[in-house]
CSV table of C-alpha atoms in Angstrom, one decimal:
chain,number,residue,atom,x,y,z
T,1,PHE,CA,-0.3,5.0,-30.3
T,2,PHE,CA,-0.5,1.5,-28.6
T,3,LEU,CA,-3.7,0.7,-30.6
T,4,LYS,CA,-1.8,1.6,-34.0
T,5,GLU,CA,1.3,-0.3,-33.0
T,6,ALA,CA,-0.7,-3.3,-31.7
T,7,ALA,CA,-2.6,-3.3,-35.5
T,8,THR,CA,0.8,-3.9,-37.3
T,9,ALA,CA,2.0,-7.2,-38.3
T,10,LYS,CA,5.3,-7.1,-36.4
T,11,ASN,CA,3.4,-6.5,-32.7
T,12,ARG,CA,0.3,-8.6,-32.0
T,13,SER,CA,-0.7,-7.0,-28.6
T,14,THR,CA,-3.4,-8.2,-26.5
T,15,THR,CA,-6.2,-5.8,-25.0
T,16,ALA,CA,-4.6,-6.8,-21.7
T,17,LYS,CA,-1.0,-5.9,-22.7
T,18,ILE,CA,-2.4,-2.6,-24.2
T,19,GLU,CA,-3.9,-1.8,-20.9
T,20,ALA,CA,-0.9,-2.4,-18.8
T,21,ARG,CA,1.4,-0.2,-20.9
T,22,VAL,CA,-1.3,2.6,-20.7
T,23,ALA,CA,-1.3,2.1,-17.0
T,24,ALA,CA,2.3,2.3,-16.7
T,25,VAL,CA,2.2,5.8,-18.7
T,26,LEU,CA,-0.4,6.9,-16.6
T,27,ARG,CA,1.5,6.1,-13.4
T,28,ASP,CA,4.6,7.7,-14.8
T,29,ARG,CA,2.6,11.0,-15.5
T,30,GLU,CA,1.2,11.1,-11.9
T,31,THR,CA,4.8,10.6,-10.4
T,32,CYS,CA,6.3,13.3,-12.6
T,33,ALA,CA,3.4,15.7,-11.7
T,34,ASN,CA,3.6,14.9,-7.9
T,35,LEU,CA,7.5,15.3,-8.0
T,36,ALA,CA,6.9,19.0,-9.8
T,37,ASP,CA,4.3,19.9,-7.2
T,38,PHE,CA,6.9,19.2,-4.1
T,39,ALA,CA,9.6,21.0,-6.0
T,40,ALA,CA,7.2,24.0,-6.5
T,41,MET,CA,6.5,24.0,-2.9
T,42,GLY,CA,10.4,24.4,-2.1
T,43,ALA,CA,10.8,20.5,-1.2
T,44,ARG,CA,14.0,18.7,-2.4
T,45,VAL,CA,13.2,15.0,-3.6
T,46,ASP,CA,15.6,12.5,-4.1
T,47,TYR,CA,13.7,9.8,-6.3
T,48,ARG,CA,14.9,6.3,-6.8
T,49,ILE,CA,13.6,3.0,-8.0
T,50,CYS,CA,13.8,-0.6,-7.0
T,51,ASP,CA,11.8,-3.8,-7.0
T,52,VAL,CA,10.4,-4.2,-3.4
T,53,ARG,CA,10.2,-8.0,-3.9
T,54,GLN,CA,14.0,-8.2,-4.6
T,55,GLU,CA,16.1,-8.4,-1.4
T,56,ALA,CA,19.4,-7.2,-2.9
T,57,ASP,CA,17.6,-4.3,-4.4
T,58,ILE,CA,16.3,-2.8,-1.0
T,59,GLU,CA,19.5,-3.6,0.5
T,60,ALA,CA,21.1,-1.7,-2.1
T,61,LEU,CA,18.9,1.2,-2.1
T,62,LEU,CA,19.0,1.4,2.0
T,63,GLU,CA,23.0,1.3,1.8
T,64,SER,CA,22.9,4.2,-1.0
T,65,VAL,CA,20.8,6.4,1.2
T,66,TYR,CA,22.8,5.8,4.4
T,67,ALA,CA,25.8,6.6,2.6
T,68,GLN,CA,24.8,9.7,1.0
T,69,TYR,CA,23.1,11.1,4.1
T,70,GLY,CA,24.0,9.3,7.3
T,71,ARG,CA,20.7,8.3,8.3
T,72,ILE,CA,17.1,7.5,7.6
T,73,ASP,CA,14.5,9.0,10.0
T,74,ALA,CA,11.3,7.8,8.9
T,75,VAL,CA,9.8,5.0,6.6
T,76,LEU,CA,6.4,5.2,4.7
T,77,LEU,CA,5.9,1.9,3.1
T,78,GLY,CA,3.0,1.9,0.5
T,79,ALA,CA,4.0,-0.6,-2.2
T,80,GLY,CA,1.1,-2.8,-3.4
T,81,VAL,CA,-0.7,-3.9,-6.4
T,82,ILE,CA,-4.5,-5.0,-6.8
T,83,GLU,CA,-5.5,-7.8,-9.4
T,84,ASP,CA,-9.1,-8.5,-7.8
T,85,ARG,CA,-10.6,-11.8,-8.9
T,86,LEU,CA,-12.2,-14.6,-6.7
T,87,ILE,CA,-9.5,-17.1,-5.3
T,88,VAL,CA,-10.8,-19.8,-7.5
T,89,ASP,CA,-10.2,-17.6,-10.6
T,90,LYS,CA,-6.7,-16.6,-9.6
T,91,THR,CA,-3.4,-17.9,-11.2
T,92,ARG,CA,-0.2,-18.5,-8.9
T,93,GLU,CA,1.4,-16.0,-10.8
T,94,SER,CA,-1.1,-13.0,-10.1
T,95,LEU,CA,-1.5,-14.3,-6.4
T,96,SER,CA,2.2,-13.8,-5.9
T,97,ARG,CA,2.4,-10.7,-7.5
T,98,VAL,CA,-0.1,-9.0,-5.2
T,99,PHE,CA,0.8,-10.7,-2.1
T,100,ASP,CA,4.6,-10.4,-2.3
T,101,THR,CA,4.7,-7.0,-3.5
T,102,LYS,CA,3.2,-6.0,-0.1
T,103,VAL,CA,4.7,-8.5,2.1
T,104,ASP,CA,8.1,-9.2,1.0
T,105,GLY,CA,9.1,-5.6,0.6
T,106,ALA,CA,8.0,-4.9,3.9
T,107,PHE,CA,10.1,-7.8,5.6
T,108,PHE,CA,13.2,-6.9,3.3
T,109,PHE,CA,12.9,-3.1,4.8
T,110,ALA,CA,12.6,-4.6,8.3
T,111,ARG,CA,15.7,-6.8,8.1
T,112,HIS,CA,18.1,-4.0,6.5
T,113,LEU,CA,16.8,-0.7,8.4
T,114,ARG,CA,19.1,0.8,11.1
T,115,PRO,CA,17.1,1.4,14.2
T,116,ASP,CA,19.4,3.9,15.6
T,117,THR,CA,18.2,6.9,13.9
T,118,LEU,CA,15.0,5.9,13.1
T,119,LYS,CA,11.7,7.6,14.5
T,120,PHE,CA,9.0,6.6,12.6
T,121,VAL,CA,7.9,3.4,10.5
T,122,ALA,CA,4.4,3.6,9.0
T,123,LEU,CA,3.2,0.6,6.8
T,124,PHE,CA,0.1,1.1,4.8
T,125,SER,CA,-2.1,-1.6,5.2
T,126,SER,CA,-6.0,-1.8,4.0
T,127,VAL,CA,-9.2,-2.5,5.9
T,128,ALA,CA,-9.3,-5.2,3.4
T,129,GLY,CA,-6.9,-6.7,5.7
T,130,ARG,CA,-8.8,-6.6,9.0
T,131,TYR,CA,-12.2,-7.0,7.5
T,132,GLY,CA,-12.0,-8.6,4.4
T,133,ASN,CA,-13.3,-7.7,0.9
T,134,ARG,CA,-14.9,-9.7,-2.0
T,135,GLY,CA,-12.3,-10.7,-4.8
T,136,GLN,CA,-9.2,-9.6,-2.6
T,137,THR,CA,-8.5,-12.8,-0.6
T,138,ASP,CA,-4.7,-12.4,-1.5
T,139,TYR,CA,-4.4,-8.6,-0.9
T,140,GLY,CA,-6.2,-8.8,2.4
T,141,ALA,CA,-3.9,-11.8,3.5
T,142,ALA,CA,-1.1,-9.5,2.3
T,143,ASN,CA,-2.5,-6.4,4.6
T,144,GLU,CA,-3.1,-8.6,7.5
T,145,VAL,CA,0.5,-9.8,7.4
T,146,LEU,CA,1.8,-6.1,7.6
T,147,ASN,CA,-0.4,-5.5,10.6
T,148,ARG,CA,1.2,-8.2,12.3
T,149,LEU,CA,4.6,-7.1,11.1
T,150,ALA,CA,3.9,-3.9,12.8
T,151,TRP,CA,3.3,-5.3,16.1
T,152,GLN,CA,6.6,-7.4,15.8
T,153,LEU,CA,8.6,-4.3,14.9
T,154,GLN,CA,6.9,-2.4,17.5
T,155,ALA,CA,8.2,-4.7,19.9
T,156,ARG,CA,11.5,-5.0,18.4
T,157,PHE,CA,12.3,-0.9,18.3
T,158,GLY,CA,10.6,-0.3,21.7
T,159,GLU,CA,9.7,3.1,22.6
T,160,ARG,CA,12.2,4.9,20.5
T,161,VAL,CA,10.5,4.4,17.2
T,162,LYS,CA,6.9,5.0,16.6
T,163,VAL,CA,5.3,2.1,14.3
T,164,THR,CA,1.9,2.0,12.8
T,165,SER,CA,0.1,-0.1,10.5
T,166,VAL,CA,-2.8,2.1,9.0
T,167,ASN,CA,-5.6,0.2,7.7
T,168,TRP,CA,-6.5,2.7,5.0
T,169,GLY,CA,-10.2,2.6,3.5
T,170,ALA,CA,-10.3,3.8,-0.1
T,171,TRP,CA,-8.9,7.6,-1.1
T,172,ALA,CA,-10.7,9.6,-3.2
T,173,ARG,CA,-8.9,11.4,-6.1
T,174,THR,CA,-5.8,13.1,-5.3
T,175,THR,CA,-4.4,16.3,-7.0
T,176,ASN,CA,-2.8,14.0,-9.9
T,177,GLY,CA,-4.1,10.7,-9.4
T,178,LEU,CA,-7.5,9.0,-9.8
T,179,GLY,CA,-8.0,7.4,-6.8
T,180,MET,CA,-7.5,3.7,-5.9
T,181,LEU,CA,-10.7,1.9,-6.8
T,182,THR,CA,-11.5,-0.4,-9.4
T,183,PRO,CA,-15.1,-0.3,-10.6
T,184,GLU,CA,-15.9,-3.4,-8.6
T,185,THR,CA,-14.2,-2.4,-5.7
T,186,ALA,CA,-15.9,1.2,-5.7
T,187,ARG,CA,-19.5,-0.8,-6.1
T,188,GLN,CA,-18.7,-2.8,-3.0
T,189,PHE,CA,-17.7,0.3,-1.0
T,190,ARG,CA,-20.8,1.9,-1.9
T,191,GLU,CA,-23.1,-0.8,-1.0
T,192,ARG,CA,-21.3,-1.1,2.3
T,193,GLY,CA,-21.7,2.3,3.1
T,194,LEU,CA,-17.9,3.4,3.0
T,195,ARG,CA,-16.9,6.8,2.3
T,196,LEU,CA,-13.7,7.8,0.4
T,197,ILE,CA,-10.9,9.5,2.2
T,198,GLU,CA,-10.2,12.8,1.1
T,199,PRO,CA,-6.7,13.6,0.5
T,200,ASP,CA,-6.5,16.4,3.1
T,201,ASP,CA,-8.2,14.2,5.4
T,202,GLY,CA,-5.9,11.2,5.0
T,203,ARG,CA,-2.6,13.3,5.4
T,204,ASP,CA,-3.9,14.8,8.6
T,205,PHE,CA,-4.8,11.5,9.9
T,206,LEU,CA,-1.4,9.8,9.4
T,207,LEU,CA,0.5,13.2,10.8
T,208,ASN,CA,-1.6,12.9,13.9
T,209,GLU,CA,-1.0,9.2,14.3
T,210,LEU,CA,2.9,9.5,13.7
T,211,MET,CA,3.4,12.7,15.8
T,212,TYR,CA,0.8,12.4,18.9
T,213,ALA,CA,-0.7,8.6,19.2
T,214,SER,CA,0.7,6.4,21.7
T,215,ARG,CA,3.4,4.0,21.1
T,216,GLN,CA,1.4,1.4,21.8
T,217,GLU,CA,-1.5,2.2,19.4
T,218,VAL,CA,0.2,0.3,16.6
T,219,GLU,CA,-2.8,-1.1,14.1
T,220,VAL,CA,-5.3,1.6,13.2
T,221,VAL,CA,-8.2,1.9,11.0
T,222,ALA,CA,-8.7,5.1,9.0
T,223,GLY,CA,-11.9,6.2,7.1
T,224,GLU,CA,-15.5,6.7,8.5
T,225,HIS,CA,-17.6,3.5,8.6
T,226,ARG,CA,-19.6,1.6,11.1
T,227,TRP,CA,-16.5,-0.6,11.9
T,228,ASP,CA,-18.0,-2.5,14.6
T,229,GLU,CA,-20.6,-4.0,12.4
T,230,LEU,CA,-17.8,-5.1,10.1
T,231,GLU,CA,-16.1,-6.7,13.2
T,232,ASP,CA,-19.2,-8.6,14.0
T,233,GLU,CA,-19.7,-9.7,10.3
T,234,ALA,CA,-16.0,-10.9,10.1
T,235,ALA,CA,-16.6,-12.6,13.3
T,236,ARG,CA,-19.5,-14.6,12.0
T,237,ALA,CA,-18.0,-15.4,8.7
T,238,LEU,CA,-14.9,-17.1,10.7
T,239,GLU,CA,-17.4,-18.8,13.1
T,240,GLY,CA,-18.9,-20.5,9.8
T,241,VAL,CA,-15.4,-21.5,8.6
T,242,LEU,CA,-14.5,-23.1,11.9
T,243,THR,CA,-17.6,-24.9,12.6
């Protein structure tokens, strides 16, 4: 349909615009399928949409939830986009989309959440933030900001709220989703020996962190790899920059 529409004289869409529209349709399908699965299992889902880069939208969303339900027990913040390119090839607009979607929303939620009923806060960070990844300078920086914010929230909320920042590795396909890797990122993961996280394993990991981990264990890495080697690699890279 989009290709036919683009071929008309009235609408000369570029390939990039067509791909973006197709991606949006596929995301909507995945969301609808997930909601249907929840309903089939007997869960009640109240699905609301807002732009996480707009503080007024987040404030209005939270206020509406507080008004309807009286409290918020847990927040799992997973908003994010990737537009992988080397930093020299990035536009300011692209960098802002990637960075702001992760960072702005997290700070806005932190500013407007009421801690009195809150029990859990989970920020979905990435191993790209802790260890870096080629072509993901903006994404990595944004995720490391989430890690720092998690420590700040833990100090602010104290023992009454479990705060965790999960540095996820890449997920494999879910029931309705295609996974989270671009072809280039998938190649990099394979070269570095990183295994994809299976959905059941990722779910169990998160639940165990929220329910049983110490409140002092704020920043965690999820996924199977020789993480100590990446720590050494990151340290050597930093030394090269500073010397």
